[in-house]
Amino acid sequence: MGTLLPPEILDTVLQQFPCRQRQIYELAILYNDGFPPPSTLVAYGIEPTHKLDVITAVLGVRQVRHAIVRCAECVSPRHLLNKIFTACLTLLGRQDEADEYDRIDSVNALAINLERLFRKQEASIVLVLDQLDSLMSGSQMLVAALVRFPDMVPSMSLLLTTASPTPLPLSHSGIPCIHFPPYTRLEAVRLIAQQDVPLPSFEHDCNIDSLQRTWQSFVVTVYDSLAGPTSASFPRFEEICHKLWPRFIWPALSGQAPPGRCAKWDYGLLLVKNRMLFQTEGEEELVDKLHRRSRPLTFDTLHAQTVDEVATAPSTPSKRRLSAPRPTQPSQSAGPPMLKHFSTILLLSAYLASHTPPKQDIILFSRLSSASTTKSGKIRRTPKKSPFKSQSRAAAAATTPTRSDGGTGGQGGWREQKMAARTKNVFDVKFGAPKAFAMERLLAIVRAIHPDGVARTKGVSDRIYREMGELQRLRLVTCLDDERGGRWRINVGREWVVDLAQAHGLTVTEWEMEEISLHLFNMMISMKQPFLGLQGTRLQIAVGVLAGLDFLLFGYDQGVTGGLLTLDSFRKQFPTIDAKAPNISQAQASTRSTYQGISVASYNLGCFLGAVACIWVGNPLGRRRAIFVGTSIMIVGAILQAASYHLPLFIVGRIVTGIGNGLNTSTVPTWQSECSRSHRRGQLVMIEGALITCGIMIAYWIDFALYFTDPHPVSWRFPLAFQIVFCLPILAFVMHLPESPRWLILKGLDEEAVSVLAALNGQPRESEFVRDEFQAIADTVLEESKGSFRDLFTMGENKHFHRVVLGYVNQMFQQISGINLITYYIPNVLENQVGLSSFNAKLIAACNGTEYFIASWIAVFTIEKIGRRKLMLWGVVGMSICMAILAGTDSIGSTKSGIAETIFLFMFNTCFAVGWLGMTWLYPAEIVPLKIRAPANALSTTGNWIWNFMVVMITPVAFSSIKYHTYTIFAVINAAIFPIVYFFYPETAYRSLEEMDAIFQKSTVWTVVKVADREPHRFDKHGKALVKYEETEQARRASVVAAATGRRRSSALGVGSEKADAHQAAAV
């Protein structure tokens, strides 16, 4: 130990920093001549308490070459990297050679330049990165790379300083840490008190005993006045002491006579003389008034002011000055004694905490923020929102007469009189007895009504306790528990609090509490209104948002697993799916690839089962309840996945999640289509498709972010559990939104259907538009009311089987295009096929998901303008070309071909997002009739999931067996899709669901595209009716059927029935 700690360190460094002995010992042991320094060392502590100074002193005495870089001064990561290199050049005396090195725009470039530098001059240095936590919020990847930097440059070791309470969240263990705790009260006071007493440079007659003892007592007083974080920040505390000391000691230095009969000044007399220095609103007020706003008062400044005042002092007082009006102060006898502003705010908060139930806190204080306060810190009232009404005392006295009980009187109408009459009942009955409250609740209320008054730190600050202790000494509040942080209660009545508040320009009005109760009542009434009180476009947006959230959940589940397969913790937990494990045979690798495919594809198998179940339970449950049940099942599956410790349980969780998602994806497109107008239906469903990619993007980025926590299990358990966050809003709101009007009519609920149609279109129930919509749907239901599951496979007038096949094949085409080769396995593809590192593969996969999400919005803005057919055709052409290029580049296997392969993975996503992402969820719902819509969509969705299962299952095996020819197969499949779409898929843009029925009734399998092009549109591009429903062929045919059966339904509308009867009679 003696050789590790030479005496000069104890003599020099310990003398400078007497309270950092342990930290100095640790640094001296780690940086010594006998052993190499640690590659990385972290010095952490919540406040700047000489960390950098101690480190610099120890390294200097040890004669260790070191360069210091202050991260807080760097405006960007590139700036930091260049600053590091410049510091190293300066340290080695080679700053003139900076132009000889390459440009630094990445960590790798910095490592290359430093290797060249150290080859020229063999040296080992310590790089000190100060305040590294300033980079943590925006440059986490850079911090992770810097931590590993000594592995790339062996001649350099890192010493990181941070103001975080714990060491940095490093990606690997084994890094030593040194803790610099905040100075205790004794240590901080000792460090400042031992300094030389600051004295002026001019001559003075200091009439005071024991100047050093006075300075020490003064330092203690200043420390005790700072209840916030300043007292723990030594540099700031030291600065404030030196700025306040001249003003504090000036009465003794300036020759002023001490008060009373005292012959000399002492500390007690000076403290009484300067008591206003410490009677502030705590730390923030002290620092703001005496440190930030005013000029620093030095001895020379005070001396100059004194000389000027003596030279310019008038012989007699100015009469004008004496007669100037002074602000009136409230008389002590007229009301309660005056308190400081913050103490008054605290007392008002205590009153509210004692007299309002905790469940009303969100109504009372949630709308209050920093915008609710004026520059002076007083509270101003936003009408009908804030529990305080801010106004100047003079204005309040001039405009509103004040009653003795503190309320407001005046001319007022019936509302004010009614509220005033009910005040006594409200406060005496409901809020009469004060109740105990916890300090945490009081702090929350104080922060809500006075945001700038309390520092945003965890827990209740000492300032609050000190002020509450003062209020308790005045018997204004009562502490019910002895321990710190116990329960408190207000100890004065409302009249007393109101008078005190008025003295500070604050009025607690009685009627506002009643208004809050009224607001609560109105909010409860609005929650009971149908569809959350929404109508028209807002209601359709609400339906779209919830449907989109379900598809976002769908996309998240698709993308989350691919990033987990490459994690060490995931492979360690499930070793049977690790096909890249060392020392395994080719047969074992093939078997593990199969297990990997099963574990991933089991989710798709569950989705298939859920879609099949929807065939039978979709119509009985209805759209909303089916979504509710499916989402509940997904939550159970997510819990099983996140909590699994064995592969069978993980697969079961995947299947359960898939069942819920299959039920949802079979129902949501139908619900969305049946609740939207024809001119917006395509755009809304394409937005849902875009949200699928948004979910994939979120999954990729979460996987990438938690990659740095690997090998901790949270790196894969958290992403699997995070999907529950998307499920909860769906469960909370889906039953408050409208059911499909078509399903309601199908079930005979005509009154409910009319109400839903009126709400969705924002029109009265009696309007002609609502009547036409209801009649069109009702006629379709009447015509097809005798359907069954066997009708899916019939080719009668309505061409059910033809339409089911189009929907099923459309879903199948989406999956066999090869999109899920990328969605599920892109990290594996980039790592194993392209040859990237695990870090780069996850980063590029996350960027790929982001580009996928951006590209998906192209279809949102083009789906209605260009149409369904053209987008599908253009998309499949682009996908075929991309797959062909991917096959060629992967067969070469060079670095340049790997770059090209990565680019065309992005291009394939773009083509798919534009033409096929949301199309397969829109198109089947647009072409099948109402009678078979639920089972047909469920059947087509089963096609999506069974082919999805096949692709996801065979992808690992295909890459292991036939390599790049996997891309060739998908290129040929995409090329074959083009003629099928061109000849057999009709355009559905701007067509109502009932118009598509008429088109298929008039056409055959071979002519449906031509008939759709010739058939006139009932609605234009803006959703306005071009042809009235009564004039369409479908209405005439429905009238004939209704006349024959006597079953036409129009009574639910209550109006227009005579007109409907007339049409029926004319048809007969």
PDB file of C-alpha atoms in Angstrom, residues 352 478 653 1055:
ATOM      1  CA  LEU A 352     -57.616  21.859  -0.546  1.00  0.00           C
ATOM      2  CA  THR A 478     -51.396  20.000  12.637  1.00  0.00           C
ATOM      3  CA  GLY A 653     -48.344 -18.439 -25.853  1.00  0.00           C
ATOM      4  CA  VAL A1055     -90.723   9.197 -41.900  1.00  0.00           C
TER       5      VAL A1055
END
